[in-house]
XYZ file of C-alpha atoms in Angstrom:
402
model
C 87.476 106.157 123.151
C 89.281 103.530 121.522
C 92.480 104.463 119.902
C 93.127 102.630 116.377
C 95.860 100.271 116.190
C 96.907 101.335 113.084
C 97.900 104.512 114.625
C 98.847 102.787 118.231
C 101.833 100.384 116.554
C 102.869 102.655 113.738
C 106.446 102.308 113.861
C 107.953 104.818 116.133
C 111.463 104.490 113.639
C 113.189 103.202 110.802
C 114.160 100.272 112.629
C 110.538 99.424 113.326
C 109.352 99.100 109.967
C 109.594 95.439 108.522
C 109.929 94.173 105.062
C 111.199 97.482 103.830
C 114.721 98.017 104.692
C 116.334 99.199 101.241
C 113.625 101.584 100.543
C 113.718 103.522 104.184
C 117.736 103.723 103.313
C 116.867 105.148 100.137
C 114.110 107.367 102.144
C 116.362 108.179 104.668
C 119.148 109.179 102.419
C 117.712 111.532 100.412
C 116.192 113.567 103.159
C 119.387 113.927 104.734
C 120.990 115.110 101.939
C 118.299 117.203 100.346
C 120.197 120.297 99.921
C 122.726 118.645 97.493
C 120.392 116.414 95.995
C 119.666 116.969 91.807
C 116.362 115.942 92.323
C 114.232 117.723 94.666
C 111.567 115.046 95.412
C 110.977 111.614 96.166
C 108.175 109.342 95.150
C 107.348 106.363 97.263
C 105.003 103.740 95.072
C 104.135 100.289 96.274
C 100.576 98.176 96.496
C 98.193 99.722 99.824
C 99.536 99.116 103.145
C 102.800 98.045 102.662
C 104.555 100.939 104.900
C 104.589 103.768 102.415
C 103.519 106.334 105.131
C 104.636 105.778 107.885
C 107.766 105.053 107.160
C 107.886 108.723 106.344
C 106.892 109.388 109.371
C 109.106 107.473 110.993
C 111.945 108.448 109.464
C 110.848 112.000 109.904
C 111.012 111.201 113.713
C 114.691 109.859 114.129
C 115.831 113.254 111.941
C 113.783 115.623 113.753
C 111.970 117.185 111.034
C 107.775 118.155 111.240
C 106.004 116.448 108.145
C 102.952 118.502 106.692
C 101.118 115.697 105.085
C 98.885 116.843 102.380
C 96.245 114.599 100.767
C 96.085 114.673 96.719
C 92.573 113.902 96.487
C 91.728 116.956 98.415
C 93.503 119.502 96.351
C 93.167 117.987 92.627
C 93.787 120.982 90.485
C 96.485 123.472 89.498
C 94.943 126.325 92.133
C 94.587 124.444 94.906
C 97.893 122.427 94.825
C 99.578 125.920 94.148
C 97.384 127.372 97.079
C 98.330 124.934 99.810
C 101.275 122.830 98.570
C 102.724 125.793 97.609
C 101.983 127.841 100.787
C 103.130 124.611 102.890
C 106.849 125.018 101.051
C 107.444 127.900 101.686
C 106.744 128.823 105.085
C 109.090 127.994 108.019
C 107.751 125.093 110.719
C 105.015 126.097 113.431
C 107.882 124.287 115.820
C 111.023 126.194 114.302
C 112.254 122.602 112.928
C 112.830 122.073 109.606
C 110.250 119.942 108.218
C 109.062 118.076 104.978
C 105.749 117.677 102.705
C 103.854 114.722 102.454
C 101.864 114.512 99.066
C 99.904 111.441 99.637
C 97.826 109.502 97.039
C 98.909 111.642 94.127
C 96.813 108.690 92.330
C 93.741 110.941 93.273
C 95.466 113.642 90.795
C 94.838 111.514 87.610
C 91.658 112.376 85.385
C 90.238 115.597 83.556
C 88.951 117.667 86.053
C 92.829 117.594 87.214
C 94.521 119.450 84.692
C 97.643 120.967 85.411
C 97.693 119.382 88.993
C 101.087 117.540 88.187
C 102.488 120.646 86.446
C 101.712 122.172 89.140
C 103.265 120.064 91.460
C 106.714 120.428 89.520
C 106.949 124.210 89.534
C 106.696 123.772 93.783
C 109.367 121.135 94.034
C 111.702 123.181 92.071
C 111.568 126.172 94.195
C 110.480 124.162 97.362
C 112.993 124.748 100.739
C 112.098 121.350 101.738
C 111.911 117.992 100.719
C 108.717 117.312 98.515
C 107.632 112.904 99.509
C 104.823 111.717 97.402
C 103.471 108.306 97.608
C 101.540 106.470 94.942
C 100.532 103.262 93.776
C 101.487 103.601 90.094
C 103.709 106.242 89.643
C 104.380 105.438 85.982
C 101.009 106.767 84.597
C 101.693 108.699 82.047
C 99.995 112.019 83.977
C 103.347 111.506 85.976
C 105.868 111.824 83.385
C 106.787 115.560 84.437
C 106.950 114.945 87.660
C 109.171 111.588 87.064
C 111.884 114.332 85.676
C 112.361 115.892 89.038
C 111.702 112.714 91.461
C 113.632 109.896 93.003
C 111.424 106.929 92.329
C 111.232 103.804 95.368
C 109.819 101.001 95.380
C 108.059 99.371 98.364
C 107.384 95.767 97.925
C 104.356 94.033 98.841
C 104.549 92.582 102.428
C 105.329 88.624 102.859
C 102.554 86.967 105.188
C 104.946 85.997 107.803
C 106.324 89.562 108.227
C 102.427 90.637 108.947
C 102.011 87.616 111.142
C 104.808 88.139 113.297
C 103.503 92.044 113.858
C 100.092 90.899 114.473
C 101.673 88.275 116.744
C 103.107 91.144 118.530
C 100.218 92.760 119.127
C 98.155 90.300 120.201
C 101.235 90.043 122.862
C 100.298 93.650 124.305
C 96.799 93.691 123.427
C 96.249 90.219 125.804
C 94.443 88.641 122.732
C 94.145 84.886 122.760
C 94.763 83.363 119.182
C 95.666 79.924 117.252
C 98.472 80.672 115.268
C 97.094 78.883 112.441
C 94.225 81.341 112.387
C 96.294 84.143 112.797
C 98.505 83.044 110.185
C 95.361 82.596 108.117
C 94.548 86.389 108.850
C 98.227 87.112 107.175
C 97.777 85.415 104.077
C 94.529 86.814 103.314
C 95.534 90.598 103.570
C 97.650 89.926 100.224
C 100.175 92.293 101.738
C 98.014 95.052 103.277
C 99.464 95.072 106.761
C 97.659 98.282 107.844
C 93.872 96.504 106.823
C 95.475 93.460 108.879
C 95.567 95.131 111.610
C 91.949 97.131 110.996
C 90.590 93.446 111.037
C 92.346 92.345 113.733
C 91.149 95.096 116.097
C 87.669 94.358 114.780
C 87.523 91.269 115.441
C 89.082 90.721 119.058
C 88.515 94.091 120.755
C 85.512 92.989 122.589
C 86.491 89.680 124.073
C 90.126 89.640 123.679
C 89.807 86.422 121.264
C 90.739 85.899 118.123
C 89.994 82.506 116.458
C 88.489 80.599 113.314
C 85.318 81.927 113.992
C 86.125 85.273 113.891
C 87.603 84.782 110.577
C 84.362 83.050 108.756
C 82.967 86.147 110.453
C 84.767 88.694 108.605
C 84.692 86.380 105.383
C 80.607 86.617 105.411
C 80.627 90.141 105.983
C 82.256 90.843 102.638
C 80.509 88.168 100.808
C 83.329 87.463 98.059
C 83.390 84.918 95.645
C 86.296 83.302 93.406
C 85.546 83.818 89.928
C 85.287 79.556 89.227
C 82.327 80.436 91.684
C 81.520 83.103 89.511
C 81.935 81.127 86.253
C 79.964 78.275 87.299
C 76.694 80.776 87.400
C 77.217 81.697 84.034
C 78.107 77.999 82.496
C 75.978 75.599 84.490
C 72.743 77.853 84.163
C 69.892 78.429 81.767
C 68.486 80.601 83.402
C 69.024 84.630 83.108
C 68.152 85.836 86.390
C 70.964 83.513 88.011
C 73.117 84.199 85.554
C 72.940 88.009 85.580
C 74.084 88.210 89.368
C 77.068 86.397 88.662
C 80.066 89.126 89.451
C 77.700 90.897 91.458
C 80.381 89.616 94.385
C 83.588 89.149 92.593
C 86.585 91.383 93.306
C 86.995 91.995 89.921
C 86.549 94.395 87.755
C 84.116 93.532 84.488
C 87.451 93.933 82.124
C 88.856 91.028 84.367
C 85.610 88.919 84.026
C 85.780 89.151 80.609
C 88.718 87.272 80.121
C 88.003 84.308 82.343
C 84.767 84.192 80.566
C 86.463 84.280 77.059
C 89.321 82.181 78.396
C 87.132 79.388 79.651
C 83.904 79.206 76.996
C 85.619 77.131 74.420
C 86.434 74.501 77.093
C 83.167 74.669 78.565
C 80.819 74.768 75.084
C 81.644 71.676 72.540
C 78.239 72.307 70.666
C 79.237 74.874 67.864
C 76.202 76.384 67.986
C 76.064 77.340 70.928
C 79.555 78.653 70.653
C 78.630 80.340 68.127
C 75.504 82.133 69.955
C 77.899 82.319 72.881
C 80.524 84.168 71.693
C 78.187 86.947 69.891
C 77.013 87.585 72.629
C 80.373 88.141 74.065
C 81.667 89.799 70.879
C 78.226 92.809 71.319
C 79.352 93.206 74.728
C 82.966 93.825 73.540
C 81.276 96.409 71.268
C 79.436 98.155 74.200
C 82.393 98.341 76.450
C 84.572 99.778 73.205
C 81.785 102.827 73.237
C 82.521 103.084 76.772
C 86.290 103.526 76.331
C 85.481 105.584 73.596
C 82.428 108.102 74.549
C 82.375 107.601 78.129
C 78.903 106.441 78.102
C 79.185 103.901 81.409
C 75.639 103.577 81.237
C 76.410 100.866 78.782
C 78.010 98.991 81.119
C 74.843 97.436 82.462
C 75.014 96.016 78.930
C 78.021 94.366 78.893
C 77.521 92.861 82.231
C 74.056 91.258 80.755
C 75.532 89.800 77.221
C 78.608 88.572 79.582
C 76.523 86.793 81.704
C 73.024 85.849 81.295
C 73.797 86.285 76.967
C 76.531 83.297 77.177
C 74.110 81.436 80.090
C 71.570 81.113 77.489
C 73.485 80.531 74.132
C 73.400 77.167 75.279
C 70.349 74.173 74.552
C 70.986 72.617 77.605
C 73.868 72.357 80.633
C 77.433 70.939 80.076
C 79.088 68.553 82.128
C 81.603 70.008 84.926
C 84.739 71.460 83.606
C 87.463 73.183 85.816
C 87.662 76.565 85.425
C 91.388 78.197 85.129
C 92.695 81.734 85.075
C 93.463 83.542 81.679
C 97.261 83.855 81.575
C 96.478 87.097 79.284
C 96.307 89.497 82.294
C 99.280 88.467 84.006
C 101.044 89.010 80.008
C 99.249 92.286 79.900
C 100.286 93.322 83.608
C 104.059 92.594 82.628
C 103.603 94.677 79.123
C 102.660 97.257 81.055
C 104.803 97.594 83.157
C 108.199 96.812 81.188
C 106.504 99.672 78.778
C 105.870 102.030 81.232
C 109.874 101.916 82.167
C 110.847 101.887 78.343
C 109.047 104.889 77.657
C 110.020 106.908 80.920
C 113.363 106.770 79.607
C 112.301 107.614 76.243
C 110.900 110.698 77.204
C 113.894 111.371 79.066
C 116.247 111.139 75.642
C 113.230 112.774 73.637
C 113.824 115.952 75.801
C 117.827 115.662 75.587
C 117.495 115.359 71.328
C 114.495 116.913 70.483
C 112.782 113.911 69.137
C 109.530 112.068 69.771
C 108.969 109.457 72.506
C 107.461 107.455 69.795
C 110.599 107.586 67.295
C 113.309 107.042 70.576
C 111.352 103.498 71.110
C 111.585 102.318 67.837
C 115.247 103.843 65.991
C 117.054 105.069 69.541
C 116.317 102.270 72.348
C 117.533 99.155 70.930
C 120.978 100.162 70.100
C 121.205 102.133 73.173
C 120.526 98.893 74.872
C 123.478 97.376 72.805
C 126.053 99.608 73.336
C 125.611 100.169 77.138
C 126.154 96.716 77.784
C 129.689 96.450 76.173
C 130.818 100.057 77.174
C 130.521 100.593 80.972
C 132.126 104.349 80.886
C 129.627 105.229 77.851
C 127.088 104.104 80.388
C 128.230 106.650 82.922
C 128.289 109.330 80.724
C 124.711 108.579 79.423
C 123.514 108.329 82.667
C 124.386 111.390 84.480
C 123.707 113.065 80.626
C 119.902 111.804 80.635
C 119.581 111.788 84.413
C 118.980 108.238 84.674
C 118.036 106.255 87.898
C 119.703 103.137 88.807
C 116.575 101.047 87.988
C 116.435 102.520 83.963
C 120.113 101.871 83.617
C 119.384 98.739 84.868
C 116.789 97.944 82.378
C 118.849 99.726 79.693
C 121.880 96.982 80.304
C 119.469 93.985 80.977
């Protein structure tokens, strides 16, 4: 039987992983010196295949320690995590090494039915004898903020494409695979980072005649049937007709939230008639409606709903077809994206000085924050003292003094 690749050139050490060199310090650091550490756990967050996991491993090798990974997903509540996390910290190797837990994906913790899973996860890192590594893709979810309080928090960047070229070059090297470096390049570029699914496609795609080209590419391109969203748009604007219009993010990799936008973004451009803006945007304005009830009942049958007065509702607001108009991106989700993620550092530390003074997270924000910021950047020993008071990571003071 074939043996993945993924597993086949995971890197064997530290100095085998690429594109990630002041994380696996930061990694390796804190494992080493665990047993002096204030916090008790790490948390390793970054986009899908950029090394998150393996570089545990890795680094697990070169120290000599086992790693017990554990999956999230598959223990999601309090009595499970405190049934086999908790076991897992507490009982010596199989080997007689010391080892370390894996928590991977604790993503697959967040939702209802996994209530206390994060609390639980706290009591076992502070009485854990070993090092507690979780890996996520957005560890600042609110569901995290306990768990924040006792963790070291890394960042692993997205890959460049020429870092997941030159690994796939050196595969192809061992593997005997034929390629264009163009096409191989091309193969880079379109894994947006994911170096592990690089390498899933790659192995696909060459394992049976040692040949990877431009074919094999359009191949793998047909198979998953994307389209942009100006393909997407274009089904909406340039049609009358419903049926078309209905299918039209049937193979977009987007969500409908996303397609939204674009479609709200780009109407005004596309319809100068203002009647059928008009009819156009209630239609859009009803399916706002139906996703609000979503949000707001959790009734996600509605979303066959919005996906109807999105598409085929705006395709047939209009008396006839426009002229061509180029579609472009909304620059609201990138804004929104930023927002979120500036306010998901500003109110980690908030909670942080809401514990320390007794306060609300929402009151810190508004009367505490801003003159924090203030002071911290004229007083460099009031800084110190704040930080070690609050527990503070370099990245919040960093924000703090910004």
């Amino acid at each position: 039987m074939t043996q993945a690749w993924t597993k086949k050139y995971e890197p064997k050490n530290s100095g085998e992983i690429i594109g990630q060199e002041k994380a696996v310090v930061s990694l390796k650091h804190f494992i080493l010196n665990y047993k002096n550490a204030r916090k008790k756990a790490m948390i390793l967050y970054g986009p899908p295949g950029c090394g998150k996991t393996c570089s545990v491993y890795a680094v697990a090798g070169e120290i000599g320690l086992e790693v017990i990974e554990i999956n999230a997903s598959d223990c999601r509540n309090k009595d499970a995590i405190s049934s086999i996390i908790g076991s897992a910290s507490k009982q010596m190797s199989l080997f007689a090494r010391s080892k370390l837990i894996l928590v991977d994906e604790i993503d697959g913790l967040s939702g209802t039915k996994d209530r206390g899973g994060a609390t639980a996860i706290v009591d076992i890192v502070n009485q854990s004898s070993f090092p507690i590594i979780m890996t996520s893709n957005n560890p600042y979810d609110k569901k995290f903020s306990a768990l924040r309080k006792v963790s070291v928090i890394v960042e692993f960047d997205a890959l460049k494409y020429n870092d997941i070229y030159g690994y796939l070059a050196k595969i192809c090297e061992k593997e005997n695979i034929v390629y264009e470096e163009q096409d191989l390049k091309s193969l880079a570029r379109r894994a947006g980072g994911d170096l592990r699914g690089s390498i899933v496609d790659l192995q696909l795609l060459s394992c049976l005649d040692k040949t990877f080209d431009r074919k094999g590419l359009e191949e793998l391109e047909g198979r998953k049937q994307t389209e942009t969203m100006p393909q997407a748009l274009v089904k909406v604007f340039k049609t009358t007709d419903p049926k078309i219009a209905i299918t039209a993010f049937d193979n977009v990799d987007e969500d409908l939230d996303t397609a939204r936008m674009w479609v709200d973004y780009n109407l005004g451009k596309e319809y100068t008639k203002s009647e059928d803006l008009y009819r156009a945007y209630m239609a859009l304005g009803k399916a706002d409606i139906f996703n609000h009830r979503i949000r707001r009942w959790q009734h996600w049958r509605y979303l066959v709903y919005v996906n109807a007065l999105m598409t085929a509702g705006v395709a047939v607001a209009k008396d006839e077809k426009y002229k061509f108009t180029g579609y472009k991106p909304t620059s609201r989700i990138l804004k929104m994206w930023m927002a979120n993620l500036r306010n998901a550092k500003k109110k980690a530390i908030a909670e942080k000085i809401a514990i320390k003074t007794h306060t609300s997270t929402k009151r810190i924000m508004q009367d505490v924050l801003p003159y924090l910021q203030i002071i911290l950047k004229k007083d460099k020993q009031f800084c110190n003292n704040i930080s070690a008071e609050l527990d503070l990571d370099k990245d919040e003071i960093a924000w703090l003094r910004k």
